mmCIF file of C-alpha atoms in Angstrom:
data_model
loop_
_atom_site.group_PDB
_atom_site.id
_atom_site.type_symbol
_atom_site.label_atom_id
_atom_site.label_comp_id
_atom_site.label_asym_id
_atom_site.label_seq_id
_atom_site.Cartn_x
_atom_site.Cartn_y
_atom_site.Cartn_z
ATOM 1 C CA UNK A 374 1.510 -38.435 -77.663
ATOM 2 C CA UNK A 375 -0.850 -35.682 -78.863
ATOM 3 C CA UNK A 376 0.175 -34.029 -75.460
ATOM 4 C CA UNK A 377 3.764 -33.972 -76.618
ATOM 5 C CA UNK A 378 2.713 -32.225 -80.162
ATOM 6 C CA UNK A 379 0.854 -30.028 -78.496
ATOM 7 C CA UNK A 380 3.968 -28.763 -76.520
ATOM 8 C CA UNK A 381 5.867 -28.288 -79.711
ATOM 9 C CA UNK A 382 3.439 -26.701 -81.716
ATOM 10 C CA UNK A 383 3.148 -24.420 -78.871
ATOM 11 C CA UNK A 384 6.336 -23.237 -78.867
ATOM 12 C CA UNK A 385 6.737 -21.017 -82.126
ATOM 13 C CA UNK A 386 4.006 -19.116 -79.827
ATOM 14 C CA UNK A 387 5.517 -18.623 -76.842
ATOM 15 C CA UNK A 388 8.946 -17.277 -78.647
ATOM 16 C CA UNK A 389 6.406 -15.042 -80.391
ATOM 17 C CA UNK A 390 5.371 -13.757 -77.152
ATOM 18 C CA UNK A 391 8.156 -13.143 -75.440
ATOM 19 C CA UNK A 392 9.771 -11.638 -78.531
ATOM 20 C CA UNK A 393 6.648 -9.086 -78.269
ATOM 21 C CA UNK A 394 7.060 -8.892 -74.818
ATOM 22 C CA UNK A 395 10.497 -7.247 -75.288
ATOM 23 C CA UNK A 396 9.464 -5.095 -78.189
ATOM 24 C CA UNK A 397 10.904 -1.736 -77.449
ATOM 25 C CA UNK A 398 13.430 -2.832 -74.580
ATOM 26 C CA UNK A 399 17.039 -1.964 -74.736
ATOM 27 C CA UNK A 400 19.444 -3.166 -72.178
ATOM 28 C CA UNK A 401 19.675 -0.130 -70.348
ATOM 29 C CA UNK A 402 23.726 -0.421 -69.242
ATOM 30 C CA UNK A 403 23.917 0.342 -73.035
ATOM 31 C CA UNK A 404 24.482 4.255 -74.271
ATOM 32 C CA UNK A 405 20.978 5.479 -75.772
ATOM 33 C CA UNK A 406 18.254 3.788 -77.338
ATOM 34 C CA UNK A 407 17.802 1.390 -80.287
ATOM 35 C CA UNK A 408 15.006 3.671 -80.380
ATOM 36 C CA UNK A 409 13.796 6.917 -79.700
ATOM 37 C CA UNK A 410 11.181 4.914 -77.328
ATOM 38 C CA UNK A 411 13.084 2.424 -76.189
ATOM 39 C CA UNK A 412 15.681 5.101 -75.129
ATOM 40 C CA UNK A 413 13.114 7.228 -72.707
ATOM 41 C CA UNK A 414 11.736 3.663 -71.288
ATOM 42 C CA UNK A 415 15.401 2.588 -70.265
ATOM 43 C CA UNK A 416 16.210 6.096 -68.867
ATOM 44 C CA UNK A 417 12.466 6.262 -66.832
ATOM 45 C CA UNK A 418 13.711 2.278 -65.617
ATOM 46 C CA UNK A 419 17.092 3.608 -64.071
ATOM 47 C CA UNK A 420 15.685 6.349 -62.581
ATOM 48 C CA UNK A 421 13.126 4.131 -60.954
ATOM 49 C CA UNK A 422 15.949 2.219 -59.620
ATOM 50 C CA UNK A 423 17.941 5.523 -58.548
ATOM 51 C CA UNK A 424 20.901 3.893 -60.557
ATOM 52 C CA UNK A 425 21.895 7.810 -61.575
ATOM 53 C CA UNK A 426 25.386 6.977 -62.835
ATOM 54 C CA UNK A 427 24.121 4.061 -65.455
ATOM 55 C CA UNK A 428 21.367 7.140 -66.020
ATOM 56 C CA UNK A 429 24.006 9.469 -67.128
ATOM 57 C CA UNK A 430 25.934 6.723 -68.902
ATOM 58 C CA UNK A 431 22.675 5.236 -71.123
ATOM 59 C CA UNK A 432 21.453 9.552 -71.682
ATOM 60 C CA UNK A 433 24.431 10.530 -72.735
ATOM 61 C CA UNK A 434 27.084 9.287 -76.187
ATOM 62 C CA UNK A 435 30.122 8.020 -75.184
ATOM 63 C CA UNK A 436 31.769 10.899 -75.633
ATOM 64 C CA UNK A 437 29.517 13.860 -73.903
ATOM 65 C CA UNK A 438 29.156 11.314 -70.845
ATOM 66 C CA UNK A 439 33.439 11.077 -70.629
ATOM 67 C CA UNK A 440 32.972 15.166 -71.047
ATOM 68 C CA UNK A 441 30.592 15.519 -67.972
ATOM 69 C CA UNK A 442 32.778 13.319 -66.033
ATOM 70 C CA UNK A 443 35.899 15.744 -66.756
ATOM 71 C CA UNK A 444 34.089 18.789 -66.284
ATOM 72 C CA UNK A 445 32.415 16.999 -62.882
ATOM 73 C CA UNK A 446 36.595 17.328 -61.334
ATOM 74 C CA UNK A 447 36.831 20.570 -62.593
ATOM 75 C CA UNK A 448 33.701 22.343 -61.014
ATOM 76 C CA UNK A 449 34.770 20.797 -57.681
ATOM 77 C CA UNK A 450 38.279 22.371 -58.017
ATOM 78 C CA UNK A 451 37.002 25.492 -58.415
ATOM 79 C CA UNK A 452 34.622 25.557 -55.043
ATOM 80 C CA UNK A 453 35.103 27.679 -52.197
ATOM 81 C CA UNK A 454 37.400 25.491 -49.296
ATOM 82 C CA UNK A 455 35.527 24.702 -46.690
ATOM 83 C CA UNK A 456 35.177 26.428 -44.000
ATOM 84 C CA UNK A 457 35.724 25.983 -40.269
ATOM 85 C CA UNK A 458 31.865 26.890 -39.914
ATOM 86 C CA UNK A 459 30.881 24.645 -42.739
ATOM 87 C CA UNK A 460 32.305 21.576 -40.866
ATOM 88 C CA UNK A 461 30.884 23.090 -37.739
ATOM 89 C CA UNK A 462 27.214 23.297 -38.857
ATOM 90 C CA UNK A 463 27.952 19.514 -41.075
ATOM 91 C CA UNK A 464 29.154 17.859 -37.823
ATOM 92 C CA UNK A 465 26.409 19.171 -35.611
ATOM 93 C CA UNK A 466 23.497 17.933 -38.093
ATOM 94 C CA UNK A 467 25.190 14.453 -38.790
ATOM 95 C CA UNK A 468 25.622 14.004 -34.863
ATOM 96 C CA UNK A 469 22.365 14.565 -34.474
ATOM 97 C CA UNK A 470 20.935 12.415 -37.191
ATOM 98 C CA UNK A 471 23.493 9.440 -36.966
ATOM 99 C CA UNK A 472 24.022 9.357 -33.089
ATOM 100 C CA UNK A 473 22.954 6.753 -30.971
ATOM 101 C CA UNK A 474 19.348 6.319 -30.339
ATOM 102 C CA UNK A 475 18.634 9.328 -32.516
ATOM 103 C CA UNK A 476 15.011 8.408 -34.094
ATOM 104 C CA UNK A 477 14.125 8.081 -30.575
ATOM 105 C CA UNK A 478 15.888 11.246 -29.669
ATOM 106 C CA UNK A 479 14.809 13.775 -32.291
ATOM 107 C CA UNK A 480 10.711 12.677 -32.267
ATOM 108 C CA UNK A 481 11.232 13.157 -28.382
ATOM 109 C CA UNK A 482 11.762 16.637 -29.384
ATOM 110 C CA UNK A 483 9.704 16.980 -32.148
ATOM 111 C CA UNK A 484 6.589 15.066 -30.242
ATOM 112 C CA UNK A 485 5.143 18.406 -27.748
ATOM 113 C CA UNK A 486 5.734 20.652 -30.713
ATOM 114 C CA UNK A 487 3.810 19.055 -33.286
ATOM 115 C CA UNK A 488 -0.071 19.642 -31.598
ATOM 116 C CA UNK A 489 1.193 23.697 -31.213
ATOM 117 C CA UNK A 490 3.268 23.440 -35.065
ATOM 118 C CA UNK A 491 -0.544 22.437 -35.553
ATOM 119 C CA UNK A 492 -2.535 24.695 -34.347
ATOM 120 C CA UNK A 493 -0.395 27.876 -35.206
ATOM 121 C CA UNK A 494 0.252 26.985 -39.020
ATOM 122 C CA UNK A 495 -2.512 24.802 -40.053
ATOM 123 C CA UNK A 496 -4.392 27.633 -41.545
ATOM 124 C CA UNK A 497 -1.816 28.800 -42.737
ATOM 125 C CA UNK A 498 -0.089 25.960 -44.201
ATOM 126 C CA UNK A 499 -2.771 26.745 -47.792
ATOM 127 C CA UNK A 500 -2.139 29.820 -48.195
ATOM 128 C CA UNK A 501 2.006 29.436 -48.011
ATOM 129 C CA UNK A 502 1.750 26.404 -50.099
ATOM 130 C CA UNK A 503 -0.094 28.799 -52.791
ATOM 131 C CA UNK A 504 2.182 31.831 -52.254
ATOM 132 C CA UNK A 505 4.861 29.082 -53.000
ATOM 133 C CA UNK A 506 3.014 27.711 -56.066
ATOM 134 C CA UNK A 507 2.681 31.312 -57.636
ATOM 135 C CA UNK A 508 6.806 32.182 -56.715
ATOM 136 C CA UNK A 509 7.608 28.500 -58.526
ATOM 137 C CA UNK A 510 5.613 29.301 -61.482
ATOM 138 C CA UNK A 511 6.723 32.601 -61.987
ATOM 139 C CA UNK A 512 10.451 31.003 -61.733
ATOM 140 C CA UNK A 513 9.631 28.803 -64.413
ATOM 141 C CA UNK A 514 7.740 31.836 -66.938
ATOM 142 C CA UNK A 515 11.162 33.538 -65.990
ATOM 143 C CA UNK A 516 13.481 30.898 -66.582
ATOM 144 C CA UNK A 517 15.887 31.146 -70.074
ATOM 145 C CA UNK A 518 16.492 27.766 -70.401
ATOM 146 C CA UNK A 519 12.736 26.345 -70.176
ATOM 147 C CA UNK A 520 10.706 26.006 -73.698
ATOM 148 C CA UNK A 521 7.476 27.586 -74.223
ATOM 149 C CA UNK A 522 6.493 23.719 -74.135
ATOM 150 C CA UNK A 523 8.254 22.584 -71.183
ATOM 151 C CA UNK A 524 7.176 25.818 -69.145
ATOM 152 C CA UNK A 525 3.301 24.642 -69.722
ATOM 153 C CA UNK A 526 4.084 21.193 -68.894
ATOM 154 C CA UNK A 527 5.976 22.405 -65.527
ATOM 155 C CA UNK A 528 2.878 24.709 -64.622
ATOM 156 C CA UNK A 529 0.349 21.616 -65.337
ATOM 157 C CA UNK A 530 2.250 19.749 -62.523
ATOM 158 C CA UNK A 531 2.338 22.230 -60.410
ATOM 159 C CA UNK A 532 -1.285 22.603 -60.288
ATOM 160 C CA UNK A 533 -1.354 18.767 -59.561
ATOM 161 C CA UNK A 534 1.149 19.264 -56.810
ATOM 162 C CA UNK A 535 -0.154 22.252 -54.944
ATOM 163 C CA UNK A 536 -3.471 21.167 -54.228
ATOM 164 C CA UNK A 537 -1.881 17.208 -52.673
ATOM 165 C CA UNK A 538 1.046 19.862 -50.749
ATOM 166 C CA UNK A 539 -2.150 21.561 -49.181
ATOM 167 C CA UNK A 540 -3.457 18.493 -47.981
ATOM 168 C CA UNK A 541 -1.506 16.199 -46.972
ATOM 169 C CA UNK A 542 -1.070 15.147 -43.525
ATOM 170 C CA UNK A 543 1.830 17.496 -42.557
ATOM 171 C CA UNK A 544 1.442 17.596 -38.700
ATOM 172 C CA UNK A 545 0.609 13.914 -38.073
ATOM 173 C CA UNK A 546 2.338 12.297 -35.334
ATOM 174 C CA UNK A 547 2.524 8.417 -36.451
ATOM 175 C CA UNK A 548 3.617 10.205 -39.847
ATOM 176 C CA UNK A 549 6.233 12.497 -38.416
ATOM 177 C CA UNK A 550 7.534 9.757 -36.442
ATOM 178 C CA UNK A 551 8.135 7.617 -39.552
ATOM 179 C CA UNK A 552 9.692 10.569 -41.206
ATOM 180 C CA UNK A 553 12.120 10.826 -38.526
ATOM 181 C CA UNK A 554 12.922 7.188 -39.028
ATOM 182 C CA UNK A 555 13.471 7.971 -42.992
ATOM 183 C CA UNK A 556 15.717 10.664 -42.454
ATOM 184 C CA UNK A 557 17.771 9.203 -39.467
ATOM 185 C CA UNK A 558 17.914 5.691 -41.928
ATOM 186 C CA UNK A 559 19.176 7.612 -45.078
ATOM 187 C CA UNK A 560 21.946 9.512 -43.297
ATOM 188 C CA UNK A 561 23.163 6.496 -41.759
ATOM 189 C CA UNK A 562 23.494 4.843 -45.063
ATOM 190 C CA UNK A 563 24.812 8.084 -46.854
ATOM 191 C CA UNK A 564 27.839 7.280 -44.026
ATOM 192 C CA UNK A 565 28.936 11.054 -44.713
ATOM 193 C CA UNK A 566 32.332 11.697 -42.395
ATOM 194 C CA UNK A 567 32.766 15.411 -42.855
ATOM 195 C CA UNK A 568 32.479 18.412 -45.139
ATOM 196 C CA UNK A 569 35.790 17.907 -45.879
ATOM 197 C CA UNK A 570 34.797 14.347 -47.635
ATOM 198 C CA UNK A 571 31.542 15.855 -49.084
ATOM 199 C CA UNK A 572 33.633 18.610 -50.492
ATOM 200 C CA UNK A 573 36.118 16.232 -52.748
ATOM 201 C CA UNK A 574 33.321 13.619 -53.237
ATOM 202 C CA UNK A 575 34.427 12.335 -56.917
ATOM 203 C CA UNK A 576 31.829 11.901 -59.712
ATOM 204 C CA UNK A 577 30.971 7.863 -58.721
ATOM 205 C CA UNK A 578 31.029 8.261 -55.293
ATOM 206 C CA UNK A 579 28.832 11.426 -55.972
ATOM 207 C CA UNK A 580 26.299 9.312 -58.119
ATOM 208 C CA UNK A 581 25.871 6.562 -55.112
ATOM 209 C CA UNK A 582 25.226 9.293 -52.610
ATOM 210 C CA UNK A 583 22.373 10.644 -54.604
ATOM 211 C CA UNK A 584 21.567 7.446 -55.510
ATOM 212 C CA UNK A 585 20.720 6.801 -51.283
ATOM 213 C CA UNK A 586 19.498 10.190 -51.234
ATOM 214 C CA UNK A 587 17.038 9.558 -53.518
ATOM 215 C CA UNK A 588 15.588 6.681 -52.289
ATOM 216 C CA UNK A 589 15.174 8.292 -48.824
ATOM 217 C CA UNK A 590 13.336 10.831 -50.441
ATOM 218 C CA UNK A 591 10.679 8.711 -52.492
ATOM 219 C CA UNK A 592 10.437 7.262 -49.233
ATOM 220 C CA UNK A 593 9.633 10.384 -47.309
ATOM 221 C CA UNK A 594 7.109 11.556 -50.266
ATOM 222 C CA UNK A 595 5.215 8.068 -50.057
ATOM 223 C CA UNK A 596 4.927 8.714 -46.344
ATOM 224 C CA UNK A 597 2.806 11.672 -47.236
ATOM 225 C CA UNK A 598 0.386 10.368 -50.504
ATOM 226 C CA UNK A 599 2.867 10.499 -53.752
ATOM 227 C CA UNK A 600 4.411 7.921 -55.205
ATOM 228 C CA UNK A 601 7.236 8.490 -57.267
ATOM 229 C CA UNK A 602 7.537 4.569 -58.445
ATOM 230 C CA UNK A 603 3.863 4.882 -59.047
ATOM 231 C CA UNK A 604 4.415 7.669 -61.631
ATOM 232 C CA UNK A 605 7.141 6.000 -63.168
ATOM 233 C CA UNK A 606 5.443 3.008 -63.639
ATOM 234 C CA UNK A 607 2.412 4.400 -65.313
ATOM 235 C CA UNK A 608 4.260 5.756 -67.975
ATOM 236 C CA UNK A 609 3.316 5.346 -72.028
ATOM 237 C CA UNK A 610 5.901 6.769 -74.068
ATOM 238 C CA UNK A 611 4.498 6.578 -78.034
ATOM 239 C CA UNK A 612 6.341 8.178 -80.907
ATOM 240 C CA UNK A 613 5.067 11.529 -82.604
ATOM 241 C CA UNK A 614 7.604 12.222 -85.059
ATOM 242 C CA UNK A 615 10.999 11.420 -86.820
ATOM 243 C CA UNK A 616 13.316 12.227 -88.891
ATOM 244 C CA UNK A 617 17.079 13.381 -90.287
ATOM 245 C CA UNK A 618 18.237 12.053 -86.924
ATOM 246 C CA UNK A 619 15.938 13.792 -84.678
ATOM 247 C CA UNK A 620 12.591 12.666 -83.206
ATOM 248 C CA UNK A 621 9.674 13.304 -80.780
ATOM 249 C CA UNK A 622 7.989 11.327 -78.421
ATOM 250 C CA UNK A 623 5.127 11.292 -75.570
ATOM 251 C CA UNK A 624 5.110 10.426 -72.345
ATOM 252 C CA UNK A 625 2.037 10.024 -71.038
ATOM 253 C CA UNK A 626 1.837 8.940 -67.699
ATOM 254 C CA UNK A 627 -0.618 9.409 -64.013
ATOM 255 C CA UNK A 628 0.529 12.059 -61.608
ATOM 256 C CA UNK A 629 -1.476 11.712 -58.071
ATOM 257 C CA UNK A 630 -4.168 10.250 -60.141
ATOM 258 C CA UNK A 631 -4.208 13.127 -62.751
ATOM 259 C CA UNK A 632 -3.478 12.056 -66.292
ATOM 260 C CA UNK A 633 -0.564 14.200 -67.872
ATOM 261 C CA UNK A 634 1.562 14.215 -70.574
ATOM 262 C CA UNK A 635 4.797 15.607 -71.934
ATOM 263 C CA UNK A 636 7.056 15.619 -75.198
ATOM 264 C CA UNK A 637 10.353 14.700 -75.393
ATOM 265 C CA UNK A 638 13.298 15.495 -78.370
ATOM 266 C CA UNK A 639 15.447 12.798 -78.771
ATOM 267 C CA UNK A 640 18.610 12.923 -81.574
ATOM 268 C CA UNK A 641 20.609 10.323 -83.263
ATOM 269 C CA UNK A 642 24.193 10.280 -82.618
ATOM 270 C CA UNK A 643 26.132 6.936 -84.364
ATOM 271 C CA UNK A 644 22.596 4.928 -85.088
ATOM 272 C CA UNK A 645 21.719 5.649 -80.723
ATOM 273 C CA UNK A 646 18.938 7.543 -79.647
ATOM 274 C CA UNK A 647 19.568 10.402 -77.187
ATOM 275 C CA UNK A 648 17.456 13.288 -75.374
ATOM 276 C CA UNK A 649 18.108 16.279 -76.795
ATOM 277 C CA UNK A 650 17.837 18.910 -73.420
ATOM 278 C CA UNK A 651 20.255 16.414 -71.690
ATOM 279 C CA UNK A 652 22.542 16.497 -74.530
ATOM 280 C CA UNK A 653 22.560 20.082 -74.998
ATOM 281 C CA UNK A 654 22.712 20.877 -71.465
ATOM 282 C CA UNK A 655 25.913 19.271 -71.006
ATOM 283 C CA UNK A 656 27.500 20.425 -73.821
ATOM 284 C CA UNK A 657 26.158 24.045 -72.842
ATOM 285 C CA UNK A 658 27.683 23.774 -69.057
ATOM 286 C CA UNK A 659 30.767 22.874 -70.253
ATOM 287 C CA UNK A 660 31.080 25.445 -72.656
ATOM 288 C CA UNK A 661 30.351 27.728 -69.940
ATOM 289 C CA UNK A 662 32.984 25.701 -67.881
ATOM 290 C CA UNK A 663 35.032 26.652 -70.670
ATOM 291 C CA UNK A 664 35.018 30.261 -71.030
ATOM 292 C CA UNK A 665 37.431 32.659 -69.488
ATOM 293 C CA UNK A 666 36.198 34.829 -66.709
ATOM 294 C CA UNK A 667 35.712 38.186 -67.492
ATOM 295 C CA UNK A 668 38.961 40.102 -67.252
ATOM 296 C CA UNK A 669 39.953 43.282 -66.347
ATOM 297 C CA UNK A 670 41.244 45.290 -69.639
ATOM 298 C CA UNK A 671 45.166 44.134 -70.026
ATOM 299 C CA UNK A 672 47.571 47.543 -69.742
ATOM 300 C CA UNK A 673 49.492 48.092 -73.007
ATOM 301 C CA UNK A 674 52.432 48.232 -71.397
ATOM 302 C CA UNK A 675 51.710 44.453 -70.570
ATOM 303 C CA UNK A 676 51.598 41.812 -73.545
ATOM 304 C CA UNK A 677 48.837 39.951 -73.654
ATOM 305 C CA UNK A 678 50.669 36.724 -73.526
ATOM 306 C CA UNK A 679 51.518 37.846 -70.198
ATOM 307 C CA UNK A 680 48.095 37.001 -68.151
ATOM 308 C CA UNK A 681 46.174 34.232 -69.114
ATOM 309 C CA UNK A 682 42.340 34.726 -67.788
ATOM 310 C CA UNK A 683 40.843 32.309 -65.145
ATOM 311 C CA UNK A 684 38.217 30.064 -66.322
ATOM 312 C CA UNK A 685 34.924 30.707 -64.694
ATOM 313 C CA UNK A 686 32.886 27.928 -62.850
ATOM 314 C CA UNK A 687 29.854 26.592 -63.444
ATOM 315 C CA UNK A 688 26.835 24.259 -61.780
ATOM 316 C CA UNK A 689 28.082 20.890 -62.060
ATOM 317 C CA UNK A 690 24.580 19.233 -63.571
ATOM 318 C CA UNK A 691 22.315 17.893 -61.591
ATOM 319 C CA UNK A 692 20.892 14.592 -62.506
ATOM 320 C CA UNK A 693 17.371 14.956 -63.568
ATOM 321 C CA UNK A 694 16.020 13.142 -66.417
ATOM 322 C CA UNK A 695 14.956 15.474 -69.031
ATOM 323 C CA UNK A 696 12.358 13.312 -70.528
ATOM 324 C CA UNK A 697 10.317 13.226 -67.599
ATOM 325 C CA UNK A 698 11.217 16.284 -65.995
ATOM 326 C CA UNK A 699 10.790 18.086 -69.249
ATOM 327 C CA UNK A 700 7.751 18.371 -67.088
ATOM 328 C CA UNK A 701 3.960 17.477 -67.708
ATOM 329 C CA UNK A 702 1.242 19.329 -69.406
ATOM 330 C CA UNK A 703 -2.044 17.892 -68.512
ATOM 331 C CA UNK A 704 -4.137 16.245 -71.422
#
């Protein structure tokens, strides 16, 4: 009998717990964040699960999300066709990756090279890691669309990165072997037919494919020493700041066992919590999507109504999650 209280009284506990337990977590199919925190935690959760559509979806109000969708149909309407080389040079790499046997196939031919790959660039391999270190950083003190902020978070990571990219096992055979196997898996699964098809790839199917992509490539980057999922899942994101509908926030999180840490800007659009840079970015791509091309002066013997400028293209956005890849500064 006192076994059966005991189960009841226990039970106003255990709701507390769990209630605690989901302090802070929104359902992440949901656009934005109840909170500014709960917002970056959902968006760091879909891109550990590579789900980049339901990324854009939950980063993005309604509204800028239908925008990048429209603009997504546009940019690929205003590509280059493809050409006969393009589906030359496609075909030849997917034959080679997809084709029967082709792990097998492609180490065979990697194998002999690897011990000379070794021996030639080893030395080397430091000092073109660093000379690509110093071009990357000076991309990022060039770039316009960087922060003073987010430009010494991207530099703190890269001096995490370089020194693991100068180490790690590049030429190792049972490593290059299972690399092969990565690559050869992932463009199975990516099931890619022909430029043609990669050319008119809509904005879902486009999501799914990176979605695969992706996962080959956290694969490939375990294979060598660096987690992504470990990074992910070592994030802390605590608020700094908020108010009149904007906020701040900090991620701090473990990068190849180096404590970092970055700020995010979140805003409030109808009582839902949304990153700022993703925000803007879309909103600033398709106002660039927008504009007419630069035209030649009109003739005045020509009315103006009588030429309407071409709109000029612009980089359909890339998924990357600008709370994390705001970049880290180190602590």
């Amino acid at each position: 009998m006192r076994l059966h209280s005991l189960r009841y009284a226990l039970l106003p506990l255990l709701a507390a717990l769990v209630l605690s337990a989901c302090h802070d977590k929104d359902d992440p199919s949901q656009p934005g964040g109840s909170t500014p925190e709960a917002a970056v935690q959902s968006s760091v959760d879909l891109l550990k699960a590579g789900d980049f559509n339901a990324l854009w979806k939950h980063a993005l109000p309604p509204a800028d999300y239908a925008t990048l969708r429209g603009d997504w149909a546009k940019h690929q309407q205003s590509q280059p066709p493809v050409t006969d080389q393009d589906r030359a040079r496609f075909n030849d790499s997917m034959q080679q990756l997809t084709g029967p046997d082709a792990e097998n196939k492609i180490y065979a031919e990697l194998q002999p090279k690897l011990a000379a790959m070794e021996s030639k660039y080893k030395d080397q391999i430091p000092v073109l890691i660093s000379v690509g270190e110093a071009l990357a950083k000076n991309a990022v003190v060039q770039s316009k669309s960087l922060s003073p902020e987010q430009k010494t978070q991207a530099n703190a990571a890269l001096d995490v990165l370089g020194p693991w990219a100068q180490q790690a096992p590049w030429f190792d055979p049972t490593k290059a072997k299972q690399t092969v196997n990565i690559a050869v898996t992932t463009a199975r699964k990516l099931d890619l037919k022909s430029a043609d098809q990669l050319h008119a790839m809509d904005f879902d199917t486009t999501m799914s494919k990176y979605s695969i992509g992706y996962v080959g490539l956290k694969q490939l980057l375990v294979n060598y020493g660096l987690s992504v999922d470990d990074t992910l899942d070592s994030v802390k994101v605590t608020p700094i700041d908020s108010s009149n509908g904007h906020a701040r926030v900090k991620i701090d999180y473990t990068l190849l066992g180096k404590p970092l840490s970055s700020e995010s800007k979140l805003i409030q659009v109808d009582n839902r919590w949304y990153s700022e840079d993703m925000v803007n970015n879309v909103r600033e791509a398709h106002k660039q999507l927008s504009e007419p091309a630069s035209a030649a002066p009109i003739p005045a013997s020509t009315s103006s109504s009588a030429a309407a400028p071409a709109t000029s293209g612009s980089s359909a956005p890339v998924p990357v999650v600008a709370h994390i890849s705001s970049t880290p500064t180190k602590d």
